Structure formats: structure tokens, C-alpha cells
Amino acid sequence: MVAERIDGKAYAQTVRERVAGQVAFLKSKYDITPGLAVVLVGEDPASQVYVRNKNKVTVEAGMKSEEIRLEKDATQAEVLAVVDRLNNDPTIHGILVQLPLPPQVDEMAVINAIDPAKDVDGFHVINSGRQAVGLDAMVPCTPLGCITLLKERIGDLSGLNAVVVGRSNIVGKPMASLLLAENCTVTIAHSKTKDLPGLCRTADILVAAVGRPEMIRGDWVKDGATVIDVGINRIETEGGKSRLVGDVCYPEAEQKAGAITPVPGGVGPMTIAFLLVNTVTACCRSNNIEIPEIE
Ligand code: GUN
């Protein structure tokens, strides 16, 4: 049996429509427009594409979108000055500094300079700490998108074996924490893990977030497993062309899995949709109002 294809793009569209409804409600009832600022330092082509996309969906949802671009040789002090201005701007509820930053800028220092209440990426140590101990926190958008797709597809995740391949602060660690909160038995695998294929074969839920094109092969996947592919890798094909692939070899894995996210059209659109969700959450919390319930 070929795996069910988990349509993240379609699900993300429903999330974005719900957010648009919430934004309209906040405007009409409270005269508040949620605002998101995205800071881009330098000209990394992939980052430029992401930032353009974020701007587009933010505006489509009816929110205020501010884009701040700095030269690739911007100093840390200049980046921190922008963060400080945005921290103090009452029309901005969410701040996202696009990573990676150029080498002269200390990423941790910049992330931790963002007001935790406006940290819609959920990367600030206050938010990672709060999430780790189960307090209300801004949760990173990609893991939030992944856990939503998993719950949508499987329902109750209690007792399932989950293997997360990759231990980044952006995806691997918060993903493991969210799976644990859903009562999964969680293993985080990384470059030093012994017998990675064997470990992956124990997974009812396999999350791939390593950034290596098609590293996870079909025979690493347990029969009927749910596979979430976070990787977005551009690979060269014949004739000087290129295409996007995930960290999982999709044509092989779909022969074994019960369900699997494609690349593109799986996790990627969910990440952006949850950035909007987090911005609405930040806006409501800062104004001490309940998050509107929209069908
Ligand atoms: N670069 C790649 N993914 C992300 C993300 O989710 N947030 C930020 N700020 N930068 C990124």
C-alpha cells in the first residue's frame, strides 16, 4: 500500500483562513491590528524567498507587516538597535529575525534581545525554558506545524515511539519536547547516533530534520509509520536545473509509511501559517484579551 500523502499546504490554508477571521474580529471589536516585523540581514537567496513569502501571507491575513533589511556587513549593534526599536513599538506584536545571521553577528545575543512576549519564533531562552517545563510559551512554528499535522492524522499520540532525527534548537529539540508533552516515547537522533537506520525502524512517528537531501531511505521506515519531513534541500538536476527534496527519500518511504508529508507542500506551508498564529497569540496576550475562537 502506498502511504497517504499528508497535504500540509491544504491544512495550512485552513489555518490561515482561521487567522484571517481572528484578525478581522480583533479589528472590528478592539480596533487592534496584529503586527509582525521581519528582520533580514544580508542577501541569502533562500532567506529572501522566505521573507517575501512571510510578508505576503501576513498581509493576506489582514495583519500589519513590516520588513527591515540590513546590509550583509551590518554590525551586531545595528541589528540590536533594530530589535530594540521593534521591542518598543506598540504596533508590532511579533518580531522575527531571519536566521542564519552573518558571522559578525552573534545569533544568540540577537535572539535573546527580543522581548520574549514578541518572540514569535519561540527561540528566546525564556520561551524554550517555559516550553520545556510545560508553561505557556511561544512555541517554534515548524514543530508546532508538525505536531498539528500529527494530531490531525493520528489523533491521540500517547504511547507511540517517536524518533526525531536532528537536534537543532529550531526544530529537533522543541519537536521532541512537544512529542513528549503528547506522551510519546521520544528519542532524539543525531550525527553520533549508532545504527540510525535500526533506530528509525522502531519509530511509529519519524520526524526528519537534518538538512541532508534524501538521507532517510525507504528501508529505514517501519511499516505504517507516520513520516514528517522537515527538510527543504535544493539539489541540482540535469541541464543545470534544480528541484526541492526533503531529508527523506519520498519515492522509497511512501512504499513503507502509512502517511508522509511531501516536500514541497508538507511542513513548509505549516511553518508560515503558525507564524501568523503565534503573532495573533502574542497580540492577544499583550492586550490582555482572549484569543478569538473562529470556526
Ligand atoms: N531560518 C530558517 N528557518 C527559520 C525560522 O523558522 N525562523 C527564523 N527566524 N529563521 C529561520
XYZ file of N, CA and C in Angstrom, residues 17 21 46 57 67 102 114-115 117 164 193 210 212 278 284:
45
model
N -6.891 30.864 6.972
C -8.246 31.440 6.901
C -8.790 31.708 8.302
N -9.824 35.360 10.003
C -11.072 35.607 10.737
C -10.788 36.238 12.094
N 17.826 32.008 -0.167
C 16.727 31.244 0.446
C 15.994 32.123 1.462
N 1.917 36.456 3.097
C 0.829 35.807 3.842
C 0.363 36.664 5.019
N 8.945 45.005 7.090
C 10.139 44.265 6.699
C 11.327 45.196 6.867
N 24.765 36.844 9.483
C 26.167 36.826 9.058
C 27.099 36.585 10.262
N 15.336 39.962 21.877
C 13.924 40.162 21.515
C 13.071 40.033 22.784
N 12.096 40.926 22.922
C 11.151 40.814 24.035
C 10.494 39.428 23.955
N 7.859 38.254 24.908
C 6.431 38.309 24.573
C 6.212 38.531 23.075
N 13.094 11.584 16.513
C 13.360 12.868 15.866
C 14.811 12.833 15.407
N 24.672 9.141 16.573
C 23.792 8.014 16.918
C 24.290 6.734 16.244
N 17.288 17.141 9.486
C 18.752 17.150 9.478
C 19.355 18.029 8.391
N 19.790 17.108 5.198
C 20.580 16.308 4.245
C 19.644 15.662 3.237
N 1.081 32.459 15.910
C 1.865 32.970 17.044
C 1.762 34.490 17.145
N -2.823 39.120 21.285
C -3.896 38.987 22.284
C -3.321 39.011 23.700
